[in-house]
Amino acid sequence: MSNNLRFEVVHEAFKKHAVDVVPPSARPSEFFGELVFDREKMFKYLDRKTYDALIDCIDNGKQMDRQIADKVAAGMKTWALEHGVTHCCHWFQPLTETTAQKHDSFMEYDWKGGMIEEFEGKSLFQQEPDASSFPSGGIRATFEARGYTAWDPTSPVFIYDDCLCIPTIFISYTGEALDYKAPLKKSIKVVSDAALAICKMFDKRVRKIQCNLGWEQEYFLVDDGLYAARPDLIACGRTLLGHASAKNQQMDDHYFGQIPTRVQAFMKDLEIEGHRLGIPMKTRHNEVAPNQFECAPIFGECNLANDQNMLLMGLMKQVARRHGFRVLLHEKPFEGINGSGKHNNWSLSTDTGVILLAPGKDPMSNLQFITFFVNSLVAVKRHGSLLKASIASATNAYRLGANEAPPAIISAFLGKTMTDVLRQLLNVPNDTDIVIAGKHAYNTGLVEIPEIFLDNTDRNRTSPFAFTGNRFEFRAVGSKANCAGAMTVLNAAMAEQLIDFKAAVDAEMAKGTPMKEAFMATLKPLIAEIIDTVCFDGNGYAKAWEEEARRRGLDVERCVPKMFLENTKPESVALYEKLGIFTAAELQARNEVKWETYSKLVQIEARTLGDLAINHIIPAATNYQSTLLRNVTMLKSLFPNEWETLAAPEIAIIRKISGYNAEIKEKVDVMVAKRKVANKIADDYEHAMAYYEIAELLTGIRKPIDKLEEIVDDTLWPMPKYRELLWIR
C-alpha cells in the first residue's frame, strides 16, 4: 500500500465550502428554516381556509379531507418549484436504523403533447413502497409486497437538494407498523394524555402536554483516504484490529480542546445546512477521544426532534465527504478509547410554559414536580429491562459497560439534594409543604470573578438515566441508533405509571382525602419502592456495582439477544397492547428483526476479520519474517562462528511471528467452523445466540494480530494504524 494513500488523498471538493448559497455575513436567524415548509410558508402559500385546516390538524389532531390535501399539495408545489425542486419523496424510517426514500418526478403528461409539473393531494397523503424489501419480521413475505407510507403533518415537509421530502409513517398492507415513527407517535399521544389528566388537577388552564427530546450526537471523523485503506471501517464501521496509539486520550487534552481547522470548517457547513433545514443546532465541541466530536440542538418536540436527528445523521455523512472526512457513527469504532453515544434528554412540558420535571416556586408546583419526578423513576424501575432492550444492539454492546459509557444496568442518578428530599418525604405528615432548595451562590474568593450559582444536583457520567435539573438524560442510547426506539419505551412506561398513579389518587380522594394529602399518600409507597433499588448515585463503572445491582433486583443481563426477549414477555405485551402502541404480532416481528440484524452484523464482522487475518495480516507478517530469515542466513554465511549471537534478536522475532501466525490461523479456523454451524440454524433467536458466541471470539483473534503490529516492519503493515487514524492533520 502506498504511504501517500495513508496520509493524503486530496479532492477538489475539500477546498470548497459545503454551502455556497448563504452569504458569509448572513446570520443563522436570516436563513433558519428556509428549506422547510413551516407555518410562515404555509400562511404565504395556502389560502386561509386551507391554512386553518392544516394547523388544526397539526395542533389538535383533526382529520384533513382530500380536498384540503389537494390545496396543501398545490401550495407546497409552488414553493418547491421556486427552489428548483423537480422531485418529491415520502421520507420514512424503516427498521434498518436509517431513513428511506423513493424519488418521483413532478412531471406528468399534459395530454397536449407536452409535460407539466403536477403534485396532488393523493401523492402527498400516501405512497406505496415495497414492504417485503424492508425488515418486517415475517409480517410481509416476498410475494406479499404491498405496504403504505402516510404523511405525518406534524413534522414539516422539507427540501433536500432537488427533492421535496415528506415525513411519513410506514405500515404494512395489513396495518402493522414497519417503522419507528408510528409507534413513537402513539407513545407520545398516550404519555401526553396521561400527563394532562394529572396536570389538570393542578391547573385547569392546561390544554396540552408536549413530550420533549434533546439529543446529543457524538461521532468520529476519519480522513477519507485512511478510511479507504481500512476494509474493516468500510464494511463494519469500526476497526476490528489495531494496536493502541502511544498517545490517545490519556492526557484528557482533546476534550473541549481547540477544534481543528478542517473540522471547524466541516462543523460550520453542517450547521449552515442544518439551520436551513430547521434543525436548531446549538452546541459543537471536541469530545473526550481523539477525532471524536459532538453536536447538539436546542431541545424540541419529541417526534420532530427525532426526525431532525435522523436527517442530520445523513447530512453529516454528505457534508463530511466534501471536507475529505468520513463520519463514523459506530458506537465503538476504536478499541481502548471512548465510544460514542447519543444522550437523550427527555422531559414533559405544558402549553402554559411549565416544565414538569423542574422544581417549582411554591409548595403545590413542587408537589406537581415530585409527582412526575417519582413516577418517572418508578417507570424506569419497573421497566428497566425493556429500556435496556430498546438500546441494545450488536454495535452498542461494544460500548455499554466498557468502563466509559453507562453500564449495562439501568439505574437512575438523583443527586444529594433530590435524594434527601425523597427520604425526608417518607417521614413527614401528608399535608407537609414541599420545599426544594434552588441554586445557591458560591464565592470563589477572587474579587474580579463573579459569584457562581451552583445547581441543586451534580452530574454523574456513569449513570444511564440521570436527573440533570429539569429533565432526565437517558445516556445509554447508541450513537447511530434511532432515538425513537428508546423514547417509545420510555413514553410507554411513563404513560402506564401515570395512569395507574392517577387511578390511585382518585381512589384516595373518593374517600374524602384532600388532594394534597391524597397525592402524598400515593407517592410515599412509590418513593419507598425506588429509593434503594433503581436510585444509585455511585460509580456505575465499579466492579462492585454489578453485585449490588443484582442484590437490589436490577437486571444485569449483558447478552444482547437475551435482552430482546423482554419485548415479548407477557407483561411487556400487556403494557403495549393496553396503550395501543404495539400488538403482540408486531412485538414478535420486531424481535425477529432485531435478532436477524444482530446475527448479520456479527457475521459481517467475523467474515471481515477472518479475511483480514488470513489475506492481509499473515502474508504481511510472513513477508517480514522472510526478510529476517534472509538476514539470518547472510549472518550465518558471513560470521559462521558467531552468527547465533548476532542473529538472536531476529530469531526471537521470527519465532514470535510463527507463534502469532499459528494462533491467528487456529482461532480463525475455530470461528469459521462455528459460523458454518450457526448458519444452519433456522430459529432467529438461536441463530443470534450462536452469533453471540462468535462475537466473543473476535477479541481473541484480534490480540495476536495487534501483537504482530508491534513487531512487523511498519512499511509492510497493510493498513493505517491507530496513530494515523486518530489524529487529523
XYZ file of C-alpha atoms in Angstrom, residues 2-640:
639
model
C 1.284 3.447 -0.890
C 2.150 5.707 2.015
C 0.616 8.536 0.021
C -2.733 6.759 0.327
C -2.221 6.519 4.065
C -1.744 10.181 4.698
C -3.101 12.329 1.896
C -5.908 11.975 -0.604
C -6.851 15.381 -1.962
C -10.126 16.134 -3.756
C -11.071 19.479 -5.187
C -14.197 19.292 -3.058
C -12.004 19.609 0.065
C -11.215 23.186 -0.900
C -14.823 24.328 -1.198
C -17.335 25.263 1.433
C -20.267 22.897 1.515
C -22.758 25.740 1.264
C -22.306 28.466 -1.345
C -25.846 29.823 -1.214
C -25.506 31.564 2.167
C -23.517 34.831 2.199
C -20.605 34.754 4.674
C -22.075 37.715 6.551
C -25.549 36.147 6.932
C -26.772 35.439 10.441
C -28.290 31.994 11.096
C -31.587 33.613 12.030
C -31.808 35.011 8.495
C -31.777 31.630 6.772
C -33.042 29.310 9.513
C -35.757 27.035 8.146
C -35.609 28.401 4.591
C -35.881 24.842 3.215
C -38.775 23.879 5.498
C -42.459 24.322 4.696
C -43.123 25.829 8.110
C -46.063 27.890 9.369
C -44.784 31.088 7.835
C -44.673 29.460 4.398
C -47.978 27.689 4.970
C -49.578 31.083 5.584
C -47.950 32.526 2.452
C -48.694 29.691 0.006
C -52.081 28.450 1.261
C -55.460 30.172 1.347
C -56.780 30.964 4.821
C -59.279 28.085 4.970
C -56.634 25.561 3.918
C -54.096 27.047 6.317
C -56.536 26.881 9.253
C -57.449 23.272 8.440
C -53.786 22.228 8.284
C -52.925 23.999 11.556
C -55.966 22.412 13.212
C -54.689 19.029 12.056
C -51.175 19.707 13.376
C -52.148 21.265 16.713
C -55.357 19.449 17.551
C -55.204 16.167 15.630
C -58.223 16.987 13.468
C -58.536 14.861 10.341
C -57.948 16.516 6.986
C -60.116 15.721 3.963
C -58.754 15.024 0.474
C -59.961 18.324 -0.946
C -57.889 20.251 1.576
C -54.945 17.942 0.854
C -55.038 18.897 -2.833
C -54.791 22.563 -1.894
C -51.946 21.911 0.535
C -50.091 19.946 -2.148
C -50.605 22.772 -4.652
C -49.120 25.301 -2.228
C -46.171 23.025 -1.466
C -45.537 22.531 -5.178
C -45.491 26.280 -5.858
C -42.992 26.816 -3.055
C -40.867 23.851 -4.099
C -40.675 24.883 -7.762
C -39.387 28.297 -6.694
C -36.434 26.434 -5.141
C -35.682 24.380 -8.251
C -37.253 21.193 -6.919
C -38.041 18.546 -9.543
C -38.959 15.502 -7.441
C -40.832 14.505 -4.301
C -40.495 11.558 -1.953
C -42.008 10.032 1.139
C -39.227 10.091 3.732
C -39.637 7.321 6.316
C -37.782 5.346 8.966
C -37.905 1.573 8.382
C -36.496 -0.934 10.867
C -32.992 -0.502 9.447
C -31.938 2.355 11.804
C -31.694 4.559 8.678
C -34.109 6.562 6.535
C -35.587 5.552 3.192
C -36.935 7.455 0.205
C -38.031 6.886 -3.379
C -37.938 9.962 -5.618
C -40.789 10.605 -8.074
C -40.630 13.424 -10.596
C -43.298 16.123 -10.666
C -43.518 15.564 -14.450
C -46.839 14.382 -15.928
C -48.320 14.419 -19.442
C -50.433 17.467 -20.217
C -52.268 15.434 -22.906
C -51.395 18.113 -25.450
C -48.086 16.627 -26.496
C -46.098 18.175 -23.680
C -45.376 17.847 -19.963
C -46.392 19.760 -16.843
C -45.361 19.742 -13.197
C -48.046 18.037 -11.124
C -48.312 17.246 -7.408
C -51.691 16.230 -5.993
C -53.043 15.539 -2.561
C -53.068 11.779 -3.146
C -49.282 11.855 -3.670
C -48.905 13.911 -0.504
C -51.193 11.686 1.556
C -49.810 8.244 0.760
C -47.479 6.215 -1.423
C -46.706 2.531 -1.793
C -43.159 1.264 -1.262
C -42.332 -2.450 -1.429
C -42.907 -3.600 2.151
C -41.340 -7.025 1.576
C -37.962 -5.447 0.780
C -37.632 -3.865 4.227
C -37.242 -5.735 7.541
C -40.668 -6.893 8.701
C -40.025 -9.907 10.915
C -42.254 -12.073 8.753
C -45.197 -9.666 8.585
C -44.589 -9.261 4.852
C -43.334 -12.088 2.617
C -41.696 -11.620 -0.788
C -44.986 -12.450 -2.503
C -46.827 -10.000 -0.189
C -45.134 -6.787 -1.155
C -47.746 -4.124 -0.572
C -47.127 -1.516 2.136
C -48.006 2.137 2.596
C -46.341 5.346 3.669
C -48.694 8.021 5.032
C -47.967 11.711 5.582
C -47.220 12.965 9.107
C -48.365 16.625 9.034
C -46.833 17.297 12.465
C -43.322 17.039 11.010
C -42.765 19.734 8.363
C -42.055 18.908 4.735
C -38.542 19.962 3.703
C -36.381 20.348 0.599
C -33.210 18.290 0.271
C -31.229 19.010 -2.889
C -33.821 18.829 -5.700
C -36.399 16.777 -3.781
C -39.440 17.699 -1.699
C -39.233 15.313 1.275
C -42.444 14.386 3.085
C -42.032 12.776 6.553
C -44.282 9.717 6.795
C -45.109 6.638 8.791
C -44.681 3.207 7.174
C -47.225 0.418 7.671
C -47.949 -2.960 6.088
C -50.966 -3.789 3.917
C -52.500 -5.409 6.994
C -51.876 -2.368 9.188
C -48.842 -3.301 11.284
C -46.197 -0.637 11.846
C -42.996 -1.325 9.912
C -41.140 1.744 11.127
C -40.034 3.698 14.207
C -42.201 6.797 13.726
C -45.691 5.267 14.030
C -45.069 3.671 17.477
C -43.253 6.804 18.653
C -46.211 8.994 17.774
C -48.589 6.620 19.558
C -46.390 6.647 22.663
C -46.236 10.450 22.633
C -50.031 10.594 22.482
C -50.582 8.226 25.410
C -47.980 9.801 27.694
C -49.271 13.291 26.878
C -52.857 12.272 27.631
C -51.842 10.579 30.882
C -49.799 13.601 31.997
C -52.585 16.014 31.032
C -55.078 14.260 33.312
C -52.776 14.877 36.293
C -51.794 18.423 35.309
C -55.440 19.476 35.130
C -55.734 18.654 38.815
C -53.153 21.377 39.475
C -54.133 23.881 36.774
C -57.335 23.616 34.770
C -55.941 26.018 32.146
C -53.583 23.334 30.822
C -54.812 22.041 27.473
C -51.835 20.181 26.065
C -48.696 18.343 27.172
C -45.606 18.244 24.990
C -43.075 15.421 25.126
C -39.600 16.884 24.625
C -36.365 15.421 23.334
C -32.938 16.993 23.214
C -30.383 14.658 21.667
C -26.601 14.984 21.839
C -24.913 13.361 18.835
C -21.384 12.032 19.289
C -19.319 10.957 16.288
C -15.792 10.371 14.995
C -14.157 11.859 11.908
C -11.514 9.993 9.890
C -9.586 11.159 6.831
C -11.213 9.856 3.673
C -8.005 8.328 2.303
C -7.215 6.482 5.507
C -10.790 5.224 5.701
C -10.495 3.848 2.154
C -7.420 1.874 3.222
C -9.226 0.143 6.108
C -11.535 -2.661 4.865
C -12.930 -3.082 8.389
C -14.076 0.544 8.573
C -15.686 0.244 5.156
C -17.521 -2.997 5.908
C -18.232 -2.683 9.620
C -17.939 0.970 10.585
C -15.348 0.077 13.222
C -11.782 -1.162 13.398
C -11.584 -4.889 14.061
C -7.859 -4.740 14.746
C -5.285 -2.150 15.678
C -2.743 -1.682 18.435
C -3.291 1.254 20.759
C -1.626 4.515 19.827
C 1.095 5.650 22.237
C -0.958 8.793 22.734
C -4.728 8.517 22.720
C -6.994 10.146 25.305
C -4.907 9.595 28.420
C -3.888 13.272 28.627
C -7.518 14.464 28.574
C -6.391 17.277 26.311
C -8.787 16.655 23.426
C -11.989 17.172 25.417
C -13.269 20.713 24.828
C -9.917 21.495 23.191
C -9.369 23.792 20.251
C -11.311 22.429 17.287
C -9.000 21.559 14.356
C -9.335 23.998 11.457
C -10.595 21.408 8.971
C -13.084 20.073 11.484
C -14.380 23.546 12.280
C -14.948 24.148 8.575
C -16.953 20.908 8.455
C -18.925 21.870 11.567
C -19.704 25.308 10.170
C -21.064 23.906 6.923
C -23.014 21.235 8.793
C -24.617 23.887 10.969
C -25.488 26.064 7.962
C -27.175 23.180 6.182
C -28.843 22.094 9.409
C -30.176 25.583 10.073
C -31.553 25.850 6.549
C -33.428 22.589 7.245
C -34.817 23.944 10.506
C -32.534 21.958 12.824
C -31.728 24.314 15.748
C -28.039 23.418 16.082
C -26.697 24.919 19.293
C -23.553 23.175 20.553
C -20.342 21.843 18.983
C -17.128 20.696 20.657
C -14.324 18.163 20.820
C -15.272 15.052 22.766
C -13.027 13.002 25.047
C -11.428 10.685 22.492
C -9.142 11.980 19.716
C -11.057 12.685 16.494
C -14.323 12.445 18.453
C -16.766 15.341 18.392
C -20.299 16.236 19.443
C -23.131 18.415 18.242
C -26.477 19.108 19.868
C -29.572 21.182 19.126
C -31.951 23.119 21.319
C -34.478 20.613 22.671
C -37.781 20.305 20.836
C -40.964 18.276 20.451
C -40.018 14.600 20.545
C -41.337 13.456 17.139
C -39.858 16.431 15.272
C -36.570 16.264 17.195
C -36.218 12.602 16.284
C -36.853 13.339 12.595
C -34.234 16.067 12.734
C -31.670 13.708 14.246
C -32.292 11.110 11.531
C -31.973 13.834 8.893
C -28.790 15.187 10.470
C -27.035 11.806 10.526
C -27.456 11.521 6.765
C -26.461 15.150 6.325
C -23.289 14.657 8.372
C -22.079 11.931 6.037
C -22.557 14.048 2.911
C -21.003 17.206 4.342
C -18.061 15.223 5.719
C -17.244 13.839 2.268
C -16.991 17.368 0.916
C -14.356 18.115 3.556
C -12.303 14.968 2.989
C -13.685 13.119 6.014
C -15.762 10.086 6.773
C -18.170 10.208 9.706
C -18.126 7.170 11.980
C -21.378 6.737 13.901
C -20.496 3.281 15.208
C -20.691 3.149 18.996
C -17.148 1.771 19.357
C -15.023 2.385 16.250
C -11.687 2.214 18.104
C -10.552 -0.162 20.834
C -9.146 1.370 24.004
C -10.725 4.829 23.740
C -14.210 6.111 24.433
C -17.040 5.158 22.144
C -19.946 7.328 21.035
C -23.430 7.643 22.445
C -26.474 9.759 21.773
C -27.730 11.163 25.057
C -31.498 11.591 25.003
C -32.631 14.447 27.248
C -36.302 13.747 27.944
C -38.929 15.875 29.615
C -42.606 16.835 29.583
C -43.958 20.387 29.490
C -47.324 22.113 29.429
C -48.758 24.641 26.988
C -48.707 27.085 29.916
C -44.898 27.006 29.989
C -44.305 24.628 32.903
C -41.534 22.020 32.647
C -42.948 19.150 34.657
C -39.533 17.791 35.675
C -38.298 21.106 37.052
C -38.791 22.099 40.713
C -41.431 24.773 41.232
C -41.549 28.036 43.153
C -44.273 27.138 45.651
C -45.444 24.020 47.535
C -48.132 22.993 45.031
C -45.876 23.331 41.996
C -43.244 21.348 43.905
C -45.846 18.660 44.583
C -46.565 18.505 40.856
C -42.838 18.237 40.136
C -42.334 15.491 42.736
C -45.287 13.628 41.242
C -43.749 13.464 37.787
C -40.231 13.003 39.151
C -41.138 9.979 41.280
C -43.380 8.404 38.664
C -40.563 8.675 36.109
C -38.295 6.735 38.443
C -40.949 4.109 39.142
C -41.480 3.662 35.396
C -37.743 3.138 34.916
C -37.565 0.737 37.851
C -40.489 -1.387 36.675
C -39.489 -1.426 33.016
C -35.693 -1.163 33.213
C -35.254 -4.376 31.250
C -37.422 -3.012 28.431
C -35.435 0.210 28.392
C -32.207 -1.757 28.157
C -33.637 -3.840 25.321
C -34.521 -0.613 23.492
C -30.881 0.491 23.333
C -29.311 -2.955 22.873
C -27.643 -3.795 19.562
C -24.642 -5.629 18.210
C -22.787 -2.330 17.900
C -23.817 -0.685 21.189
C -22.780 -3.860 23.023
C -19.123 -2.907 22.473
C -19.705 0.382 24.285
C -22.042 -0.387 27.175
C -20.211 -1.399 30.304
C -16.825 -0.691 28.736
C -15.686 1.436 31.693
C -16.538 4.606 29.798
C -20.209 4.548 28.924
C -23.210 3.776 31.113
C -23.041 0.193 32.368
C -25.446 -2.446 31.093
C -27.539 -1.901 34.221
C -30.389 0.604 34.185
C -30.239 2.786 37.289
C -31.062 6.435 37.961
C -28.927 9.228 39.402
C -30.746 11.818 41.532
C -28.032 13.775 43.283
C -27.810 14.545 47.010
C -30.467 17.270 47.049
C -33.216 15.200 45.472
C -32.233 12.031 47.324
C -32.516 13.934 50.624
C -35.884 15.389 49.581
C -37.314 11.945 48.830
C -36.028 10.432 52.077
C -37.491 13.319 54.086
C -40.875 12.948 52.376
C -41.102 9.389 53.658
C -41.187 10.661 57.246
C -43.360 13.789 57.189
C -47.150 14.205 57.522
C -49.035 14.067 54.228
C -50.070 17.707 54.457
C -46.479 18.969 54.724
C -45.446 21.636 52.217
C -42.656 20.501 49.897
C -39.661 22.855 49.770
C -36.780 22.214 47.367
C -33.590 24.227 47.514
C -32.779 26.140 44.350
C -29.413 27.267 43.059
C -27.090 28.777 45.625
C -24.266 31.234 45.203
C -20.632 30.304 45.655
C -17.930 32.913 46.122
C -14.586 31.908 44.614
C -12.677 34.357 46.814
C -11.418 36.240 43.775
C -12.734 39.800 43.658
C -12.792 40.026 39.874
C -14.676 36.724 39.434
C -18.465 36.954 39.835
C -20.366 34.602 42.117
C -21.067 31.173 40.664
C -24.575 29.780 41.067
C -24.445 26.057 41.797
C -27.248 23.736 40.695
C -29.123 21.619 43.210
C -27.852 18.437 41.565
C -24.440 17.299 40.351
C -23.833 15.219 37.217
C -22.931 11.527 37.134
C -21.407 10.437 33.840
C -21.579 6.771 34.840
C -25.367 6.760 35.205
C -27.528 5.623 32.263
C -30.553 7.626 33.468
C -29.560 10.815 35.243
C -31.599 13.716 36.595
C -29.981 16.952 35.441
C -32.147 19.665 36.952
C -35.207 19.860 34.683
C -35.074 16.632 32.683
C -33.787 13.076 32.705
C -30.846 12.244 30.480
C -31.017 8.715 29.051
C -27.321 8.277 28.281
C -27.276 4.655 27.122
C -28.678 5.243 23.614
C -26.180 4.347 20.868
C -24.743 6.990 18.560
C -26.171 5.541 15.348
C -29.497 4.422 16.834
C -32.886 5.861 16.015
C -33.897 7.737 19.189
C -37.491 6.639 18.627
C -36.799 3.128 19.888
C -35.756 4.292 23.351
C -38.277 7.147 23.506
C -41.190 4.849 22.624
C -40.369 2.558 25.563
C -39.785 5.434 27.984
C -43.031 7.149 26.988
C -44.992 3.905 27.260
C -43.573 3.074 30.691
C -44.292 6.605 31.911
C -47.826 6.617 30.486
C -48.715 3.357 32.228
C -47.318 4.618 35.521
C -49.140 7.962 35.329
C -52.425 6.236 34.524
C -52.029 3.902 37.497
C -50.989 6.789 39.741
C -53.995 8.908 38.743
C -56.331 5.988 39.464
C -54.777 5.523 42.924
C -55.083 9.236 43.725
C -58.697 9.284 42.551
C -59.453 6.310 44.779
C -57.875 8.075 47.756
C -59.781 11.305 47.094
C -63.010 9.316 46.779
C -62.567 8.539 50.477
C -62.714 12.261 51.217
C -58.940 12.774 51.463
C -57.872 16.293 50.361
C -55.984 16.383 47.070
C -52.583 17.273 48.534
C -52.743 14.517 51.140
C -54.041 12.029 48.575
C -51.044 12.724 46.356
C -48.607 12.304 49.233
C -50.289 9.118 50.424
C -49.930 7.673 46.932
C -46.367 8.918 46.435
C -44.862 7.563 49.657
C -45.070 3.836 48.784
C -43.600 4.635 45.370
C -40.687 6.537 46.923
C -40.030 3.588 49.221
C -40.069 1.290 46.188
C -37.422 3.173 44.228
C -35.155 4.943 46.723
C -32.898 1.951 47.469
C -33.387 -0.030 44.265
C -33.175 1.847 40.966
C -31.761 5.034 42.512
C -27.963 4.877 42.605
C -25.630 7.872 42.797
C -22.345 5.984 42.996
C -19.767 4.867 40.447
C -21.546 2.785 37.829
C -18.184 1.591 36.477
C -17.129 -0.020 39.758
C -16.948 -3.811 39.732
C -18.875 -3.966 42.993
C -21.885 -2.219 41.441
C -22.905 -5.250 39.399
C -23.154 -7.405 42.511
C -25.001 -4.708 44.410
C -27.385 -4.201 41.481
C -28.092 -7.925 41.444
C -28.887 -7.805 45.172
C -31.250 -4.901 44.509
C -33.123 -6.986 41.946
C -31.981 -4.991 38.918
C -31.407 -6.594 35.528
C -27.685 -7.232 34.958
C -28.001 -9.214 31.708
C -25.226 -8.448 29.191
C -26.166 -10.805 26.344
C -27.852 -8.713 23.642
C -30.017 -11.456 22.057
C -31.351 -12.339 25.508
C -32.166 -8.685 26.215
C -34.606 -8.668 23.299
C -36.665 -11.414 24.976
C -38.000 -8.727 27.314
C -40.025 -7.257 24.437
C -42.321 -10.277 24.175
C -42.767 -11.210 27.826
C -46.467 -11.273 28.829
C -46.151 -8.147 30.972
C -44.480 -6.243 28.114
C -47.127 -7.317 25.604
C -49.835 -6.293 28.084
C -48.233 -2.865 28.517
C -48.085 -2.116 24.803
C -51.448 -3.590 23.906
C -53.432 -1.741 26.563
C -51.795 1.527 25.469
C -52.390 0.763 21.785
C -48.735 1.121 20.786
C -47.872 -2.411 19.621
C -49.723 -5.666 19.121
C -48.229 -8.981 20.183
C -47.597 -9.792 16.496
C -45.738 -6.514 15.968
C -43.561 -7.119 19.025
C -42.664 -10.636 17.900
C -41.891 -9.367 14.407
C -39.627 -6.627 15.747
C -37.749 -9.108 17.882
C -37.156 -11.284 14.845
C -35.827 -8.229 13.000
C -33.528 -7.420 15.932
C -32.188 -10.976 16.160
C -31.670 -11.159 12.407
C -29.936 -7.777 12.358
C -27.706 -8.794 15.251
C -26.673 -12.013 13.515
C -25.945 -10.281 10.217
C -23.815 -7.568 11.804
C -21.717 -10.074 13.742
C -21.467 -12.280 10.645
C -20.123 -9.353 8.600
C -17.566 -8.555 11.294
C -16.489 -12.193 11.576
C -16.094 -12.613 7.826
C -14.231 -9.313 7.522
C -11.830 -10.119 10.357
C -11.224 -13.603 9.003
C -10.393 -12.165 5.583
C -8.080 -9.522 7.038
C -6.303 -12.056 9.222
C -5.661 -14.656 6.510
C -5.259 -12.463 3.412
C -3.657 -9.323 4.839
C -2.046 -9.808 8.242
C -0.453 -13.260 7.971
C 1.036 -12.520 4.497
C 2.475 -9.197 5.762
C 3.932 -10.864 8.831
C 5.307 -13.738 6.756
C 6.855 -11.257 4.329
C 8.688 -9.554 7.176
C 9.640 -12.938 8.596
C 11.183 -13.856 5.244
C 13.244 -10.690 5.315
C 14.522 -11.599 8.755
C 15.295 -15.162 7.652
C 17.362 -13.856 4.742
C 19.253 -11.639 7.146
C 19.915 -14.593 9.457
C 21.157 -16.645 6.503
C 23.570 -13.896 5.469
C 24.815 -13.515 9.037
C 25.494 -17.238 9.178
C 27.388 -17.036 5.915
C 29.475 -14.013 6.918
C 30.024 -14.895 10.578
C 29.982 -18.713 10.822
